[in-house]
PDB file of C-alpha atoms and ligand atoms in Angstrom:
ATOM      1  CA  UNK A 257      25.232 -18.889  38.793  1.00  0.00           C
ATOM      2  CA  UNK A 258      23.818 -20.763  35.718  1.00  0.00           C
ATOM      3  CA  UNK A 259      21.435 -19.356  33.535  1.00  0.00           C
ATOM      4  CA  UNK A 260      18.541 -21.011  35.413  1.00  0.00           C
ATOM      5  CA  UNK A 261      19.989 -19.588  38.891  1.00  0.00           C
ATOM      6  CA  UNK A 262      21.530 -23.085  39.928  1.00  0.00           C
ATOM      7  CA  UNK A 263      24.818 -22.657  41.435  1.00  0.00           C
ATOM      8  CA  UNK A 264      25.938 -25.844  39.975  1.00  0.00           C
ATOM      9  CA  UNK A 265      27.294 -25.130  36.251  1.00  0.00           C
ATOM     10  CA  UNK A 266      25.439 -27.819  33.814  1.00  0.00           C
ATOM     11  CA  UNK A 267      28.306 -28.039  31.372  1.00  0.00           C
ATOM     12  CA  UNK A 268      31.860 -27.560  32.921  1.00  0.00           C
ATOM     13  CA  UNK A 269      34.991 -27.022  29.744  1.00  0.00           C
ATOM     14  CA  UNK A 270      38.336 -28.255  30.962  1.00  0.00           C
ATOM     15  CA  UNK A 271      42.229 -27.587  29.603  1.00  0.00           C
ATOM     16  CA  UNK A 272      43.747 -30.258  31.626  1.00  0.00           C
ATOM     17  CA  UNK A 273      47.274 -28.717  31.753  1.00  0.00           C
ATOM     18  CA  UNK A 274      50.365 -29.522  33.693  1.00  0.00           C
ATOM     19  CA  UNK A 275      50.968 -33.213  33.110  1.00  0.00           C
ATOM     20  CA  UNK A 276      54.506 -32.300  31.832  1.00  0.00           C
ATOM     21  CA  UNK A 277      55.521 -30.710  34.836  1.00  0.00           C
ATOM     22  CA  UNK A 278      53.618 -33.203  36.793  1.00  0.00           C
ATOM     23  CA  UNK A 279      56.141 -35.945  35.757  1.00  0.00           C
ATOM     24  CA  UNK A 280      59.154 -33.301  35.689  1.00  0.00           C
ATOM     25  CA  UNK A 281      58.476 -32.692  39.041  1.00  0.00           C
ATOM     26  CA  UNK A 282      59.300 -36.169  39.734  1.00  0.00           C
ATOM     27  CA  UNK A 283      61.710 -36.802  37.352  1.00  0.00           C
ATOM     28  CA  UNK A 284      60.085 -38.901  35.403  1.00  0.00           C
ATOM     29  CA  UNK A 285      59.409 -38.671  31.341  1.00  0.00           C
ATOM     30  CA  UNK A 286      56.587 -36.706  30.315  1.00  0.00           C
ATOM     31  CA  UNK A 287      54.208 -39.561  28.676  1.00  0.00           C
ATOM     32  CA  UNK A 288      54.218 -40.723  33.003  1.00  0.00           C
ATOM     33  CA  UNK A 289      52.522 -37.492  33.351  1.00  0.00           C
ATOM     34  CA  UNK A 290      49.862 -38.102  30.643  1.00  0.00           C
ATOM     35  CA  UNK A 291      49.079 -41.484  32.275  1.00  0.00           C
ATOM     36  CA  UNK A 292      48.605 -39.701  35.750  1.00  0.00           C
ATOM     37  CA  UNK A 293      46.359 -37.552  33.194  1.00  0.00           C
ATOM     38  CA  UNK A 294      44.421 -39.958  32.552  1.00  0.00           C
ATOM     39  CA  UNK A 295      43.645 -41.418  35.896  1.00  0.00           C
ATOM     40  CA  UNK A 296      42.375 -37.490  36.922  1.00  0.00           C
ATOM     41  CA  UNK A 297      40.106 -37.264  33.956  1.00  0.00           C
ATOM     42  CA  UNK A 298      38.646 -40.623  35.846  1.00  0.00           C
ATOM     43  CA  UNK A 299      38.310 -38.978  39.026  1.00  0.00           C
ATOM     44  CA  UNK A 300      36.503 -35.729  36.972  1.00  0.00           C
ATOM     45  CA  UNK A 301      34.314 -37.834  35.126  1.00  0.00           C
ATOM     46  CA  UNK A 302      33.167 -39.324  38.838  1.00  0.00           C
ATOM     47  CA  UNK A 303      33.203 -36.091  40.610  1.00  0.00           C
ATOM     48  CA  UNK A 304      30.867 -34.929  37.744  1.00  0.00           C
ATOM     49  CA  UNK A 305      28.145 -37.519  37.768  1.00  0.00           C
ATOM     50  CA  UNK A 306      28.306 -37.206  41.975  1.00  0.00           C
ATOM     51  CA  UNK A 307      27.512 -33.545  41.982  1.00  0.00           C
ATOM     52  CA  UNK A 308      24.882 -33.483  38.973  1.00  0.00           C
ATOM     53  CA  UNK A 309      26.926 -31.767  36.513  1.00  0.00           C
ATOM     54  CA  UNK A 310      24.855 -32.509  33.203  1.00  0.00           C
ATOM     55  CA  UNK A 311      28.081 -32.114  30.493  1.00  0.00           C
ATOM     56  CA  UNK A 312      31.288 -32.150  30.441  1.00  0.00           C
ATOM     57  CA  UNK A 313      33.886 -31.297  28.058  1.00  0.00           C
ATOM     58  CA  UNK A 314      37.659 -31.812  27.853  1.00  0.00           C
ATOM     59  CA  UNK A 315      40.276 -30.695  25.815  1.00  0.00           C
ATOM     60  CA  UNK A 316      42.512 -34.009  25.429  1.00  0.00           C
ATOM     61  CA  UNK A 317      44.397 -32.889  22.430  1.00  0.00           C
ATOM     62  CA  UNK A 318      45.106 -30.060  20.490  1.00  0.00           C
ATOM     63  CA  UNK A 319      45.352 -29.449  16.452  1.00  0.00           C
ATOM     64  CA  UNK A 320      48.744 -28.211  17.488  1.00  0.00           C
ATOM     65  CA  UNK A 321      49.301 -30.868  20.128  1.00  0.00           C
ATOM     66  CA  UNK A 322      50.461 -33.027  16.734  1.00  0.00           C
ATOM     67  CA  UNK A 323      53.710 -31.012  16.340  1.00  0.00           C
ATOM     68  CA  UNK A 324      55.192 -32.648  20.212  1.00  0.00           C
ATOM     69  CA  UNK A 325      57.872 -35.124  19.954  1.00  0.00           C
ATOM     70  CA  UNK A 326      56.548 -38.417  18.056  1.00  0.00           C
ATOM     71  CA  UNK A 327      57.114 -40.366  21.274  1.00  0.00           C
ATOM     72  CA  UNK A 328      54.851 -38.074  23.079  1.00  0.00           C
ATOM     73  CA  UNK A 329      52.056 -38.259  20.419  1.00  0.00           C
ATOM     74  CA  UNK A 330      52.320 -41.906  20.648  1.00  0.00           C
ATOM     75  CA  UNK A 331      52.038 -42.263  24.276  1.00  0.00           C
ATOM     76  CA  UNK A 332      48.676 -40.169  23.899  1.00  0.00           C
ATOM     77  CA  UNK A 333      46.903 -41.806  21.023  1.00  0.00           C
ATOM     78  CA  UNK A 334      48.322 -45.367  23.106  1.00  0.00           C
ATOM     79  CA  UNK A 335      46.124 -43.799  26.065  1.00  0.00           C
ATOM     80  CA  UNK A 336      43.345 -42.771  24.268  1.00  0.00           C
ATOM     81  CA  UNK A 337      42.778 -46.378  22.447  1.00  0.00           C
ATOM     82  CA  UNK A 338      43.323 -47.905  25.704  1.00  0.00           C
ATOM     83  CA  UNK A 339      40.736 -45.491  27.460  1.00  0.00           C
ATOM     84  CA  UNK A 340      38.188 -46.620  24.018  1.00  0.00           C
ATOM     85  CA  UNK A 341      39.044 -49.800  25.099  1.00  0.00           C
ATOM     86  CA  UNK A 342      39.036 -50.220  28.384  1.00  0.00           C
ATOM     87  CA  UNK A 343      36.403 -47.355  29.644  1.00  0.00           C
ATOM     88  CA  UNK A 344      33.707 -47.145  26.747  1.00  0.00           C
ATOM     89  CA  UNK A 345      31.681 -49.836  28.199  1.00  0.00           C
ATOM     90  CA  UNK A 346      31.932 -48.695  31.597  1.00  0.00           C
ATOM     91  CA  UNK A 347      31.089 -45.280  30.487  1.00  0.00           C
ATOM     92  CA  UNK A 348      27.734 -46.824  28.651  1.00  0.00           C
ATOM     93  CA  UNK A 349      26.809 -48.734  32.205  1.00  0.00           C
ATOM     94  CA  UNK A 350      26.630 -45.789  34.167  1.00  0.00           C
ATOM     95  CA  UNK A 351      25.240 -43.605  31.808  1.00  0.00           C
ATOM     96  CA  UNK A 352      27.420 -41.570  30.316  1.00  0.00           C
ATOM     97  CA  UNK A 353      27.009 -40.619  27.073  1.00  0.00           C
ATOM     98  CA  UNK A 354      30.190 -40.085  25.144  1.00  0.00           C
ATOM     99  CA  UNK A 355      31.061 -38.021  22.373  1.00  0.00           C
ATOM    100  CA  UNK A 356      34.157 -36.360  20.234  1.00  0.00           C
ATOM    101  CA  UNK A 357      34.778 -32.677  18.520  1.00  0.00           C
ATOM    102  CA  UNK A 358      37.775 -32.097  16.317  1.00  0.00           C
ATOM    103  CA  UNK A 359      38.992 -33.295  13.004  1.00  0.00           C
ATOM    104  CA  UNK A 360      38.693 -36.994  13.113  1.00  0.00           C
ATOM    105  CA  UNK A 361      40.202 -37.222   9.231  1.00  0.00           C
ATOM    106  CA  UNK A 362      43.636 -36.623  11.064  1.00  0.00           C
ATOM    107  CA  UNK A 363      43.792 -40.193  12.980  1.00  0.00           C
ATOM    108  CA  UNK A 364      44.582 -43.594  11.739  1.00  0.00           C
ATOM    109  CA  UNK A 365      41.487 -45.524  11.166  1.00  0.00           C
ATOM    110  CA  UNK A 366      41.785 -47.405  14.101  1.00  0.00           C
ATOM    111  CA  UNK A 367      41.278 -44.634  16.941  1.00  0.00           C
ATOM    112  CA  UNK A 368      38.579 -43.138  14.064  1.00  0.00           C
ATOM    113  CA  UNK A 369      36.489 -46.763  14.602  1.00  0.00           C
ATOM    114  CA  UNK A 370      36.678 -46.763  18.136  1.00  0.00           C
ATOM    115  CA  UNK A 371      35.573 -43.415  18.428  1.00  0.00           C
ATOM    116  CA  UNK A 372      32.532 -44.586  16.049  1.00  0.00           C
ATOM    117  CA  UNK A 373      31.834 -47.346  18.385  1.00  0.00           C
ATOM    118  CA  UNK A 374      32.137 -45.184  20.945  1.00  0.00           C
ATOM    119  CA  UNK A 375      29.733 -42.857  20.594  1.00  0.00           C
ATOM    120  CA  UNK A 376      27.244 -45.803  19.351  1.00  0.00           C
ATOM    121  CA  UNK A 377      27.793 -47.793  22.674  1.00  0.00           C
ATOM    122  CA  UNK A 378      26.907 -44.970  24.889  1.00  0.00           C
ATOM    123  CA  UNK A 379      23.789 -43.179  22.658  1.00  0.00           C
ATOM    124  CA  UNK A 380      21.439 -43.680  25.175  1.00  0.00           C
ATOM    125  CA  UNK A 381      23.564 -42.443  28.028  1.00  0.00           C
ATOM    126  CA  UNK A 382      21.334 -40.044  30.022  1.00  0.00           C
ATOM    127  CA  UNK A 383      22.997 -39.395  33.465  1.00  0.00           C
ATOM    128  CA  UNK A 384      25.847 -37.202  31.455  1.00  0.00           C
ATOM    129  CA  UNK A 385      27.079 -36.033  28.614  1.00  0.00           C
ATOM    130  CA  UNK A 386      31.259 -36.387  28.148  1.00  0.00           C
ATOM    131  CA  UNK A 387      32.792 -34.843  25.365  1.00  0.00           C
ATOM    132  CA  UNK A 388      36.634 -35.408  24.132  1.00  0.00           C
ATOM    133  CA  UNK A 389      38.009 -32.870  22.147  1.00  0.00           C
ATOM    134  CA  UNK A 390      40.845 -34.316  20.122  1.00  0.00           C
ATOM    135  CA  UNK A 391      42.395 -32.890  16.932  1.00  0.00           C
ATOM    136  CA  UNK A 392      40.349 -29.518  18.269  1.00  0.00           C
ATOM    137  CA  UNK A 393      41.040 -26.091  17.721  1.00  0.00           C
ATOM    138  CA  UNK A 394      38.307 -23.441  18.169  1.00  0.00           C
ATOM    139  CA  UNK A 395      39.710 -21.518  14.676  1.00  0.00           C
ATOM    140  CA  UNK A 396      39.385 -24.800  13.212  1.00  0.00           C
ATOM    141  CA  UNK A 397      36.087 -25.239  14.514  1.00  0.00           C
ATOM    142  CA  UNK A 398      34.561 -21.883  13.403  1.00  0.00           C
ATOM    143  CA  UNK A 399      36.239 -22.119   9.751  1.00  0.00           C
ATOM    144  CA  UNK A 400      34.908 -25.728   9.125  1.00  0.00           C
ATOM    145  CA  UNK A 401      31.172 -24.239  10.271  1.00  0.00           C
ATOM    146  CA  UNK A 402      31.738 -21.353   8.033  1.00  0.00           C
ATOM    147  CA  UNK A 403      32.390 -24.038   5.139  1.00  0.00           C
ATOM    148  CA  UNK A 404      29.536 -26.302   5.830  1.00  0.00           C
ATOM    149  CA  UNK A 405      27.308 -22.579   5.673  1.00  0.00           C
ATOM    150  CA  UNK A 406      28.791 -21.980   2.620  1.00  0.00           C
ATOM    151  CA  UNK A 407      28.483 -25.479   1.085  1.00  0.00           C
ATOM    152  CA  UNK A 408      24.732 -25.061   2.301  1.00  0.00           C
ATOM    153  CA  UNK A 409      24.443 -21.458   0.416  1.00  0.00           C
ATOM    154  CA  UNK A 410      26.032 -22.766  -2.723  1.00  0.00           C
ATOM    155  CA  UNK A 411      23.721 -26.104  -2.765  1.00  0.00           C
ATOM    156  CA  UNK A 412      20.941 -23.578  -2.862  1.00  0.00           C
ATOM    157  CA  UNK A 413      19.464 -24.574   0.576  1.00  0.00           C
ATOM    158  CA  UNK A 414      20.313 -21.555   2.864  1.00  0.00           C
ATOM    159  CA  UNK A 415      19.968 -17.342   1.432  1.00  0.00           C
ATOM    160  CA  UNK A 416      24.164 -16.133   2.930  1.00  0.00           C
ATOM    161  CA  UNK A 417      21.665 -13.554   4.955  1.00  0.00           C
ATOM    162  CA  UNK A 418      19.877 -16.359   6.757  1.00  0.00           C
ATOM    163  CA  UNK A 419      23.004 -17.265   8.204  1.00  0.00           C
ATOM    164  CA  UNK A 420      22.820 -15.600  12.253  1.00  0.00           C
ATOM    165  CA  UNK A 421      24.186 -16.406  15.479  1.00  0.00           C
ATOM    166  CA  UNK A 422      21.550 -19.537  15.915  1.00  0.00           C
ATOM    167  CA  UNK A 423      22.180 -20.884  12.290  1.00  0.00           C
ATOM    168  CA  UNK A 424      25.895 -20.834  12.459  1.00  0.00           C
ATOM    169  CA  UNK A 425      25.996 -22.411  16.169  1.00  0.00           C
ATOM    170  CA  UNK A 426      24.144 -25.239  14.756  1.00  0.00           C
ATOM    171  CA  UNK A 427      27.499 -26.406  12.833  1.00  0.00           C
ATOM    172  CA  UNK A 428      29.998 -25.830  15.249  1.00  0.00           C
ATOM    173  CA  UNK A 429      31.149 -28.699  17.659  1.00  0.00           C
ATOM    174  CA  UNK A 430      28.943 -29.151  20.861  1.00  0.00           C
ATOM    175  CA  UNK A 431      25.973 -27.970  18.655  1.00  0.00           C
ATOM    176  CA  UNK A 432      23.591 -30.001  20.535  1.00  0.00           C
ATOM    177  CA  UNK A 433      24.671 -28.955  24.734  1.00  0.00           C
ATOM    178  CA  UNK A 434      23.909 -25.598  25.930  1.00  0.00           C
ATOM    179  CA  UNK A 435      27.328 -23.608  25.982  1.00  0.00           C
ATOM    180  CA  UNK A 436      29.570 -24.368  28.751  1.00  0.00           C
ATOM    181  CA  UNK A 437      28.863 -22.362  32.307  1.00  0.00           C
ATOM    182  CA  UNK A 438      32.145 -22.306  33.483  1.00  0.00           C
ATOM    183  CA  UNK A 439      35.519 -22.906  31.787  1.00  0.00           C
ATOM    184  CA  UNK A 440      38.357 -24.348  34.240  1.00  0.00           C
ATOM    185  CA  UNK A 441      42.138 -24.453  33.096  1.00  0.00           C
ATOM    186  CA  UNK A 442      44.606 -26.030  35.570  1.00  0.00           C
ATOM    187  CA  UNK A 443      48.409 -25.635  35.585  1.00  0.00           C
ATOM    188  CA  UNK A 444      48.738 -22.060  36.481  1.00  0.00           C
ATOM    189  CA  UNK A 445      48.503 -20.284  32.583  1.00  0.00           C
ATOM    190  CA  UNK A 446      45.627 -18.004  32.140  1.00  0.00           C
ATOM    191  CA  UNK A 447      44.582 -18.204  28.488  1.00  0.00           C
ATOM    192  CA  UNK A 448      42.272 -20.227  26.721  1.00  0.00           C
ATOM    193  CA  UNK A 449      44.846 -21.865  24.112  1.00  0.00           C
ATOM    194  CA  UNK A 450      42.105 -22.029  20.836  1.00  0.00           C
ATOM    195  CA  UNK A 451      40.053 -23.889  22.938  1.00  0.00           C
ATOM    196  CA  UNK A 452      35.949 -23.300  22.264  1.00  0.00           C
ATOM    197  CA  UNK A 453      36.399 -19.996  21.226  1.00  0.00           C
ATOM    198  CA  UNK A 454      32.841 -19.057  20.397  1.00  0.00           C
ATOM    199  CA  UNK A 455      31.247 -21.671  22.822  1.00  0.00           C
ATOM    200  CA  UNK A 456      32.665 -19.992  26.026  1.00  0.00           C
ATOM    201  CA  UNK A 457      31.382 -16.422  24.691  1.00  0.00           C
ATOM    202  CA  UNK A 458      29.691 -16.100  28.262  1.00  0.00           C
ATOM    203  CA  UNK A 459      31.660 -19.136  30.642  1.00  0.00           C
ATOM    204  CA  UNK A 460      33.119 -18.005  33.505  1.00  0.00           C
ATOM    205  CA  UNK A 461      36.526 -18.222  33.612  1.00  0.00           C
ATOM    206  CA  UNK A 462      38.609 -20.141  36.476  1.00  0.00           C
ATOM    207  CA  UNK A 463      42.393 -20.792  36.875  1.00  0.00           C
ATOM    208  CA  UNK A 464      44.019 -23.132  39.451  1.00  0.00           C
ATOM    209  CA  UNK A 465      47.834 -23.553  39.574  1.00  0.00           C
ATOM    210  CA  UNK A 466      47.186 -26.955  40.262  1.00  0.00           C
ATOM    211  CA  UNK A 467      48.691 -29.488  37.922  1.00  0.00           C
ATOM    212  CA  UNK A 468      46.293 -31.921  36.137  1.00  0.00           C
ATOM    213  CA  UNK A 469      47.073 -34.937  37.680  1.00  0.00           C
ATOM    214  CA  UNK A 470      47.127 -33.475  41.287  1.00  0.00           C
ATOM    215  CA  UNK A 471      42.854 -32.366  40.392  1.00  0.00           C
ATOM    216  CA  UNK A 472      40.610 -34.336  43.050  1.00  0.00           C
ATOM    217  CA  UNK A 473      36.621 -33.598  43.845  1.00  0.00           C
ATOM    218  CA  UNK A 474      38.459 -30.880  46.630  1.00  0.00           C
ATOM    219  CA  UNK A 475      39.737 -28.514  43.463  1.00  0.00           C
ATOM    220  CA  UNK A 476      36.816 -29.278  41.779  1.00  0.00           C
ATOM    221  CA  UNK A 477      34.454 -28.302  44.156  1.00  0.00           C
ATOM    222  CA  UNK A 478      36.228 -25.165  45.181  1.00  0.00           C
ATOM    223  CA  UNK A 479      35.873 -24.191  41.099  1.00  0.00           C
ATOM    224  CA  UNK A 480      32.384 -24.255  41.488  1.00  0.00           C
ATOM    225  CA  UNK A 481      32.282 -22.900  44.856  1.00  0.00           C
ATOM    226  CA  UNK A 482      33.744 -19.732  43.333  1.00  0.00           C
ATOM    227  CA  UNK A 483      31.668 -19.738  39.869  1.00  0.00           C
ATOM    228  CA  UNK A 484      28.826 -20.201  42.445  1.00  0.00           C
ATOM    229  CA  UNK A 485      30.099 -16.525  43.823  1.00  0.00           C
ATOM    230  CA  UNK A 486      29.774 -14.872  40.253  1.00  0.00           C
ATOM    231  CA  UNK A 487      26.870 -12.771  39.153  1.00  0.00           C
ATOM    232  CA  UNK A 488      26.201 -13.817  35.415  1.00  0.00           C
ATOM    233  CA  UNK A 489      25.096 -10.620  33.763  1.00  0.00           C
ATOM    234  CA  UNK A 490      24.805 -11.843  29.865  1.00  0.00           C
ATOM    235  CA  UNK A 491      25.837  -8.680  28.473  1.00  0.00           C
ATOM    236  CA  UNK A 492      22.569  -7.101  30.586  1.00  0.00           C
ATOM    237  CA  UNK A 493      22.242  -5.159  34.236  1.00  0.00           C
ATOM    238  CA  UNK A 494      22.558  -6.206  37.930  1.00  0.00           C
ATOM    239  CA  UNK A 495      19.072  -5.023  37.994  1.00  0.00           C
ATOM    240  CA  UNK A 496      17.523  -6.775  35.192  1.00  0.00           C
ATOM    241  CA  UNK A 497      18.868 -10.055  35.916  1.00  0.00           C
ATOM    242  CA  UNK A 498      17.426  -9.762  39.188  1.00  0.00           C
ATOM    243  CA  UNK A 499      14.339  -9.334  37.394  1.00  0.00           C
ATOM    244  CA  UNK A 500      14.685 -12.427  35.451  1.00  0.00           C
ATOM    245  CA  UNK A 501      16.246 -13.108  32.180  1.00  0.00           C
ATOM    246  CA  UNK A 502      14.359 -12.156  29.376  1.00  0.00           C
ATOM    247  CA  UNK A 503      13.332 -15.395  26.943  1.00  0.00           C
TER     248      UNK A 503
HETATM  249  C1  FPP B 223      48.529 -30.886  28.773  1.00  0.00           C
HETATM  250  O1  FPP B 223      49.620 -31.077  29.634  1.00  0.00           O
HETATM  251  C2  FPP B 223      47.844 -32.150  28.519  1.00  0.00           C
HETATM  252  C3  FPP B 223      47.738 -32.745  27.291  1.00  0.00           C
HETATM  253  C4  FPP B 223      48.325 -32.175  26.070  1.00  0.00           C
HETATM  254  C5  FPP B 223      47.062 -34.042  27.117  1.00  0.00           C
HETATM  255  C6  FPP B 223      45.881 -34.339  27.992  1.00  0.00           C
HETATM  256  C7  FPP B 223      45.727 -35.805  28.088  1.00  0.00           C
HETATM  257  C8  FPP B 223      45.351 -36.477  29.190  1.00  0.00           C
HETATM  258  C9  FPP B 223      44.911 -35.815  30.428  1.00  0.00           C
HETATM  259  C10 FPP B 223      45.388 -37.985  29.238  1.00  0.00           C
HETATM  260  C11 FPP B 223      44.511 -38.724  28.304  1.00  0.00           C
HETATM  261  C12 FPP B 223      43.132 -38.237  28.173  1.00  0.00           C
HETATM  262  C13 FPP B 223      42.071 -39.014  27.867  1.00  0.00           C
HETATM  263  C14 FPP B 223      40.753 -38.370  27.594  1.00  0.00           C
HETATM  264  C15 FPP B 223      42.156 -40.492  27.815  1.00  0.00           C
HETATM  265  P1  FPP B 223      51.068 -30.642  29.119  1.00  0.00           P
HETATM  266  O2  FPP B 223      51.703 -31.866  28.542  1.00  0.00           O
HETATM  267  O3  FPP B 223      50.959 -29.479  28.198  1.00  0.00           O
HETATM  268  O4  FPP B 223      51.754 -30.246  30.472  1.00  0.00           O
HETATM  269  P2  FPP B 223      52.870 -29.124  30.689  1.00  0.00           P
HETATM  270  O5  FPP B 223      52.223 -27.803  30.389  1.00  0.00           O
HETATM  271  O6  FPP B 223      53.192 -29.267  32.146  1.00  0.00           O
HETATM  272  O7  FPP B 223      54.026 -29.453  29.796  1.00  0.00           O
END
């Protein structure tokens, strides 16, 4: 249940995991996984806008994803130029508004443009919001908040004791979505691999053993059929969310 009682979640967080085994599975090189990847986060992205989901957010790549075998890394930032290339203006037709979190400064300046144009193409997207996270890690994203509070307190703009929960959340990645309802990892691990660490404070959690590029609307909707089973307490009591949330 979301926040507002609606049992669909309005911002879904993904680790899309098991494209490796995907492709070992078939014997086939890893990077043939990634491409399958890439044709799931299509079917996501449509399952998505079909069911009303308002925002969704995917982990494509992590800060540590840069240490996999050069080829690998090569066949993902080819995939992800393509998908600027190809998909952006799609994206902008049907409304989705697309964005990115992680440390941009470590890409060539090619994928860094793209990503520009990008976001610029799809501004006015209002039927969802997509966000890529690529060069993310939820340390990194915490630590590079903490620096633009600091830079803030030294500048003389912000007292260190003004800095709470609210003023902190406003420099973190995804600043601008409500947090995410319910956090979905496929490929059978159960952790959360650095992903949004202080964004999912209250997600509900959700583990399929299904690989990444096997995910269709059928996964998807049994994901939120479950979340839609969970009783969201918020740190509070059965009885007083059945009361109502207090503002
Ligand atoms: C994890 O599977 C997946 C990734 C590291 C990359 C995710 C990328 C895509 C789905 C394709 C491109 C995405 C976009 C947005 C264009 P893994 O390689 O860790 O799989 P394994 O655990 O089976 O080895």
């Amino acid at each position: 249940m979301r926040e507002d009682g609606s049992s669909i979640p309005a911002h879904i967080a993904i680790v899309m995991d098991g494209n490796g085994r995907w492709a070992k599975a078939r014997g086939r090189p890893r990077t043939i996984g990634h491409r399958a990847g890439a044709r799931a986060v299509n079917r996501c992205i449509d399952w998505c806008v079909a069911r009303g989901v308002g925002a969704l957010t995917l982990f494509a790549f992590s800060s540590e994803n840069w240490n996999r075998p050069a080829e690998e890394v090569g066949t993902l930032m080819q995939l992800f130029l393509r998908a600027l290339d190809r998909e952006v203006d799609d994206l902008g037709r049907r409304g989705i508004r697309l964005g990115f979190i992680g440390d941009r400064e470590a890409f060539g300046a090619d994928i860094r443009d793209r990503m520009a144009r990008a976001e610029s193409v799809t501004a006015n997207g209002q039927a969802m919001r997509l966000t890529i996270a690529a060069s993310y890690g939820g340390r990194w994203d915490i630590i590079q908040a903490a620096r633009r509070m600091a830079e803030a307190a030294v500048r003389g703009e912000i007292e260190p004791g003004q800095i709470d929960e609210r003023r902190f959340a406003t420099a973190l990645g995804l600043a601008d979505l409500p947090p995410p309802d319910l956090f979905i990892r496929t490929g059978g691990d159960k952790r959360i691999s650095n992903f949004l660490l202080w964004q999912l404070a209250y997600a509900e959690l959700y583990f399929t053993p299904t690989l990444w590029p096997d995910v269709d609307a059928e996964v998807l909707d049994r994901a939120v059929e479950d979340y839609g089973r969970r009783e969201r307490r918020f740190g509070l009591t059965s009885e007083q969310i059945a009361r109502g949330l207090p503002a």
